[in-house]
Amino acid sequence: MLSAAEFFGKDKITIFHGSPVEVRVPTYGVGNPRNDYGLAFYCTELKELACEWACPTESDGIVNEYELDCTDLKLLNLNSDEFSVLNWLAVLVKNRPLGQRHQITNEMQKCLIEQYSVNLNKADIVYGYRADDSYFSFARAFLNNTISLESLEQALFFGGLGFQVALRSKKAFKHIRYVGSEAVPGALWNPRRMERDSLARAAFERIQREQGLGGTRAIDIIGKGE
């Protein structure tokens, strides 16, 4: 596990949190535990993405800016060579409701948790893909045996929906300092969010066409685990 300062290449970084409200004091233990990486404070290094995330509808949102002191913080990078997409999926299915399922999805979820789980509890910060609308639908399609693992990997790489910085430990919350906030218009940023989502879905459909019926399917991975 890297130090956060080593990963980001500096001791302090600027991060942003998109929200319907101003968040002057991020509080440990507050939030939705059914998010991608569990109970955490989710941010991004890119202000543009935070603007989009602040506006899931055309209602105006707030972008909160912080300085994060990375000194002495441990970071787990789910995008590193140490992990695969299956590890990311294992984290996702542990924390987020999958909605309506069928037999293959249930078996694949069990397989992922048993064989590919990642212990996030030792990390102060988790860095990885954000399972936005597109990403989550891609992941669910793989779990349902509709697409191949290779198609999912390509979609995540080319989707352009961004990475998130998730603060998980009490220690991490002590290292964050509020800088300021800015109201952002939903009429501007929600269409941009929808456009990014549409581009990701178009790229995904192209990848599916190119991949065809080949590749590794969920049912293949379940079979190997039996």
Short mmCIF file of C-alpha atoms in Angstrom, two decimals:
data_model
loop_
_atom_site.label_atom_id
_atom_site.label_comp_id
_atom_site.label_asym_id
_atom_site.label_seq_id
_atom_site.Cartn_x
_atom_site.Cartn_y
_atom_site.Cartn_z
CA MET A 1 0.00 0.00 0.00
CA LEU A 2 1.43 3.38 -1.05
CA SER A 3 1.62 6.51 1.01
CA ALA A 4 -0.81 9.08 -0.38
CA ALA A 5 2.01 11.60 -0.78
CA GLU A 6 3.95 9.10 -2.88
CA PHE A 7 0.92 8.31 -5.04
CA PHE A 8 0.00 11.95 -5.75
CA GLY A 9 3.62 13.09 -5.94
CA LYS A 10 3.22 15.85 -3.35
CA ASP A 11 2.36 16.39 0.29
CA LYS A 12 -0.82 18.41 -0.30
CA ILE A 13 -3.45 18.21 -3.03
CA THR A 14 -6.66 20.04 -3.89
CA ILE A 15 -9.82 17.93 -4.06
CA PHE A 16 -13.46 18.74 -4.75
CA HIS A 17 -16.78 17.34 -3.52
CA GLY A 18 -19.95 17.86 -5.56
CA SER A 19 -23.09 18.08 -3.44
CA PRO A 20 -26.52 19.71 -3.20
CA VAL A 21 -25.22 21.55 -0.10
CA GLU A 22 -22.13 23.25 1.29
CA VAL A 23 -19.97 20.91 3.38
CA ARG A 24 -17.61 22.98 5.52
CA VAL A 25 -16.72 20.16 7.91
CA PRO A 26 -16.67 16.65 6.40
CA THR A 27 -17.60 14.34 9.26
CA TYR A 28 -16.33 10.81 9.73
CA GLY A 29 -19.11 8.22 9.96
CA VAL A 30 -21.70 10.39 8.19
CA GLY A 31 -23.09 9.50 4.78
CA ASN A 32 -24.47 6.62 2.77
CA PRO A 33 -22.79 3.26 3.52
CA ARG A 34 -24.20 1.85 0.25
CA ASN A 35 -21.80 3.80 -1.96
CA ASP A 36 -19.03 2.27 -4.09
CA TYR A 37 -16.41 1.92 -1.36
CA GLY A 38 -18.71 1.96 1.62
CA LEU A 39 -19.04 4.77 4.14
CA ALA A 40 -16.60 7.46 3.01
CA PHE A 41 -16.28 11.06 1.84
CA TYR A 42 -16.11 10.97 -1.96
CA CYS A 43 -14.10 13.58 -3.84
CA THR A 44 -12.29 14.13 -7.14
CA GLU A 45 -9.15 15.95 -8.18
CA LEU A 46 -11.05 17.49 -11.13
CA LYS A 47 -13.31 20.45 -10.46
CA GLU A 48 -15.21 19.84 -13.71
CA LEU A 49 -16.22 16.37 -12.57
CA ALA A 50 -17.28 17.70 -9.17
CA CYS A 51 -19.50 20.23 -10.98
CA GLU A 52 -21.15 17.39 -12.89
CA TRP A 53 -21.52 15.21 -9.81
CA ALA A 54 -23.12 18.15 -7.97
CA CYS A 55 -25.88 18.30 -10.58
CA PRO A 56 -27.56 14.89 -11.04
CA THR A 57 -30.65 16.90 -12.08
CA GLU A 58 -31.02 20.41 -13.49
CA SER A 59 -31.22 21.79 -9.96
CA ASP A 60 -28.21 23.88 -8.95
CA GLY A 61 -25.49 22.25 -6.87
CA ILE A 62 -22.48 23.15 -4.75
CA VAL A 63 -18.82 22.36 -5.40
CA ASN A 64 -16.81 22.27 -2.18
CA GLU A 65 -13.04 22.69 -2.37
CA TYR A 66 -10.57 21.24 0.13
CA GLU A 67 -6.88 20.89 0.74
CA LEU A 68 -5.85 17.36 1.69
CA ASP A 69 -2.60 16.90 3.58
CA CYS A 70 -1.36 13.56 2.31
CA THR A 71 1.42 13.29 4.88
CA ASP A 72 1.33 9.96 6.69
CA LEU A 73 -1.85 8.75 4.96
CA LYS A 74 -2.07 5.29 3.38
CA LEU A 75 -3.70 4.98 -0.03
CA LEU A 76 -5.13 1.90 -1.70
CA ASN A 77 -5.23 2.27 -5.48
CA LEU A 78 -7.77 -0.11 -6.99
CA ASN A 79 -6.44 0.79 -10.45
CA SER A 80 -2.93 -0.45 -9.73
CA ASP A 81 -1.44 -3.59 -11.27
CA GLU A 82 -1.94 -5.27 -7.90
CA PHE A 83 -5.68 -5.49 -8.57
CA SER A 84 -7.96 -6.46 -11.45
CA VAL A 85 -11.41 -5.38 -12.51
CA LEU A 86 -12.70 -8.40 -10.60
CA ASN A 87 -11.33 -6.92 -7.37
CA TRP A 88 -13.10 -3.64 -8.12
CA LEU A 89 -16.32 -5.55 -8.81
CA ALA A 90 -15.98 -7.46 -5.53
CA VAL A 91 -15.80 -4.17 -3.64
CA LEU A 92 -18.75 -2.81 -5.60
CA VAL A 93 -21.09 -5.75 -5.05
CA LYS A 94 -20.29 -5.77 -1.33
CA ASN A 95 -21.41 -2.19 -0.93
CA ARG A 96 -23.99 -1.31 -3.58
CA PRO A 97 -27.43 -2.84 -4.13
CA LEU A 98 -27.61 -4.55 -7.51
CA GLY A 99 -31.36 -4.35 -7.95
CA GLN A 100 -33.18 -7.21 -9.64
CA ARG A 101 -30.95 -10.28 -9.95
CA HIS A 102 -31.03 -13.71 -11.50
CA GLN A 103 -29.18 -16.92 -10.71
CA ILE A 104 -25.94 -16.11 -12.51
CA THR A 105 -25.73 -12.71 -10.81
CA ASN A 106 -26.20 -14.26 -7.37
CA GLU A 107 -23.57 -16.93 -8.03
CA MET A 108 -21.15 -14.38 -9.49
CA GLN A 109 -21.58 -12.07 -6.53
CA LYS A 110 -20.78 -14.93 -4.15
CA CYS A 111 -17.75 -15.91 -6.26
CA LEU A 112 -16.40 -12.34 -6.30
CA ILE A 113 -16.76 -11.85 -2.56
CA GLU A 114 -15.16 -15.21 -1.76
CA GLN A 115 -12.26 -14.99 -4.19
CA TYR A 116 -11.60 -11.34 -5.05
CA SER A 117 -12.49 -9.28 -1.97
CA VAL A 118 -10.19 -6.40 -1.00
CA ASN A 119 -9.73 -5.25 2.59
CA LEU A 120 -10.28 -1.49 2.48
CA ASN A 121 -10.13 -1.02 6.23
CA LYS A 122 -6.35 -0.58 6.38
CA ALA A 123 -6.46 2.35 3.94
CA ASP A 124 -7.02 5.98 4.85
CA ILE A 125 -7.89 6.74 1.22
CA VAL A 126 -9.24 4.54 -1.57
CA TYR A 127 -8.67 5.61 -5.16
CA GLY A 128 -10.52 4.04 -8.09
CA TYR A 129 -13.26 4.10 -10.67
CA ARG A 130 -16.52 5.81 -9.84
CA ALA A 131 -19.50 3.55 -10.54
CA ASP A 132 -21.62 6.31 -12.05
CA ASP A 133 -24.76 5.40 -13.98
CA SER A 134 -22.84 4.07 -16.98
CA TYR A 135 -20.16 2.24 -15.04
CA PHE A 136 -22.72 0.59 -12.80
CA SER A 137 -24.80 -0.57 -15.77
CA PHE A 138 -21.64 -1.98 -17.43
CA ALA A 139 -20.76 -3.87 -14.24
CA ARG A 140 -24.29 -5.21 -13.92
CA ALA A 141 -24.24 -6.37 -17.55
CA PHE A 142 -21.12 -8.41 -16.86
CA LEU A 143 -22.60 -9.89 -13.68
CA ASN A 144 -25.67 -10.88 -15.69
CA ASN A 145 -23.42 -12.70 -18.19
CA THR A 146 -24.45 -10.28 -20.96
CA ILE A 147 -20.96 -8.95 -21.76
CA SER A 148 -17.42 -10.24 -21.43
CA LEU A 149 -14.86 -9.27 -18.82
CA GLU A 150 -12.67 -7.91 -21.61
CA SER A 151 -15.47 -5.60 -22.81
CA LEU A 152 -16.00 -4.36 -19.27
CA GLU A 153 -12.27 -3.65 -18.84
CA GLN A 154 -12.18 -1.64 -22.05
CA ALA A 155 -15.34 0.27 -21.15
CA LEU A 156 -13.94 1.27 -17.78
CA PHE A 157 -10.68 2.40 -19.34
CA PHE A 158 -12.22 4.42 -22.17
CA GLY A 159 -15.40 5.58 -20.45
CA GLY A 160 -13.98 8.91 -19.33
CA LEU A 161 -16.20 9.12 -16.24
CA GLY A 162 -13.32 9.78 -13.90
CA PHE A 163 -11.75 8.50 -10.71
CA GLN A 164 -12.70 9.25 -7.14
CA VAL A 165 -10.73 9.89 -3.97
CA ALA A 166 -12.61 8.33 -1.06
CA LEU A 167 -11.61 9.31 2.48
CA ARG A 168 -12.40 6.37 4.76
CA SER A 169 -10.48 6.69 8.04
CA LYS A 170 -10.77 9.05 11.01
CA LYS A 171 -7.18 9.99 10.35
CA ALA A 172 -7.97 11.07 6.77
CA PHE A 173 -10.76 13.35 8.01
CA LYS A 174 -8.28 15.10 10.30
CA HIS A 175 -6.10 15.86 7.27
CA ILE A 176 -8.73 17.70 5.20
CA ARG A 177 -9.19 21.47 5.31
CA TYR A 178 -12.14 23.36 3.83
CA VAL A 179 -11.08 26.06 1.35
CA GLY A 180 -14.39 27.31 -0.01
CA SER A 181 -17.49 26.50 -2.00
CA GLU A 182 -19.16 27.63 -5.20
CA ALA A 183 -22.71 27.35 -6.49
CA VAL A 184 -22.85 25.70 -9.91
CA PRO A 185 -25.85 25.86 -12.29
CA GLY A 186 -27.61 22.61 -12.98
CA ALA A 187 -28.80 23.95 -16.33
CA LEU A 188 -25.15 23.97 -17.44
CA TRP A 189 -23.58 21.01 -15.66
CA ASN A 190 -26.35 18.43 -15.76
CA PRO A 191 -26.36 18.36 -19.60
CA ARG A 192 -22.56 18.00 -19.52
CA ARG A 193 -22.92 15.10 -17.11
CA MET A 194 -25.51 13.50 -19.40
CA GLU A 195 -23.27 14.05 -22.43
CA ARG A 196 -20.33 12.36 -20.70
CA ASP A 197 -22.61 9.47 -19.78
CA SER A 198 -23.88 9.19 -23.38
CA LEU A 199 -20.34 9.18 -24.78
CA ALA A 200 -19.38 6.42 -22.36
CA ARG A 201 -22.40 4.34 -23.39
CA ALA A 202 -21.62 4.87 -27.09
CA ALA A 203 -18.02 3.75 -26.53
CA PHE A 204 -19.34 0.72 -24.65
CA GLU A 205 -21.68 -0.26 -27.49
CA ARG A 206 -18.79 0.02 -29.95
CA ILE A 207 -16.63 -2.21 -27.75
CA GLN A 208 -19.45 -4.75 -27.52
CA ARG A 209 -19.79 -4.87 -31.31
CA GLU A 210 -16.06 -5.32 -31.77
CA GLN A 211 -15.85 -7.99 -29.05
CA GLY A 212 -18.82 -9.98 -30.34
CA LEU A 213 -19.64 -13.17 -28.47
CA GLY A 214 -16.06 -13.93 -27.46
CA GLY A 215 -14.21 -13.24 -24.25
CA THR A 216 -14.49 -14.36 -20.65
CA ARG A 217 -18.02 -14.41 -19.28
CA ALA A 218 -19.26 -14.44 -15.70
CA ILE A 219 -20.32 -18.05 -16.08
CA ASP A 220 -16.74 -18.98 -17.04
CA ILE A 221 -15.37 -17.41 -13.87
CA ILE A 222 -18.02 -19.13 -11.76
CA GLY A 223 -17.04 -22.45 -13.37
CA LYS A 224 -13.36 -21.96 -12.52
CA GLY A 225 -14.26 -21.31 -8.91
CA GLU A 226 -16.24 -24.50 -8.49
#
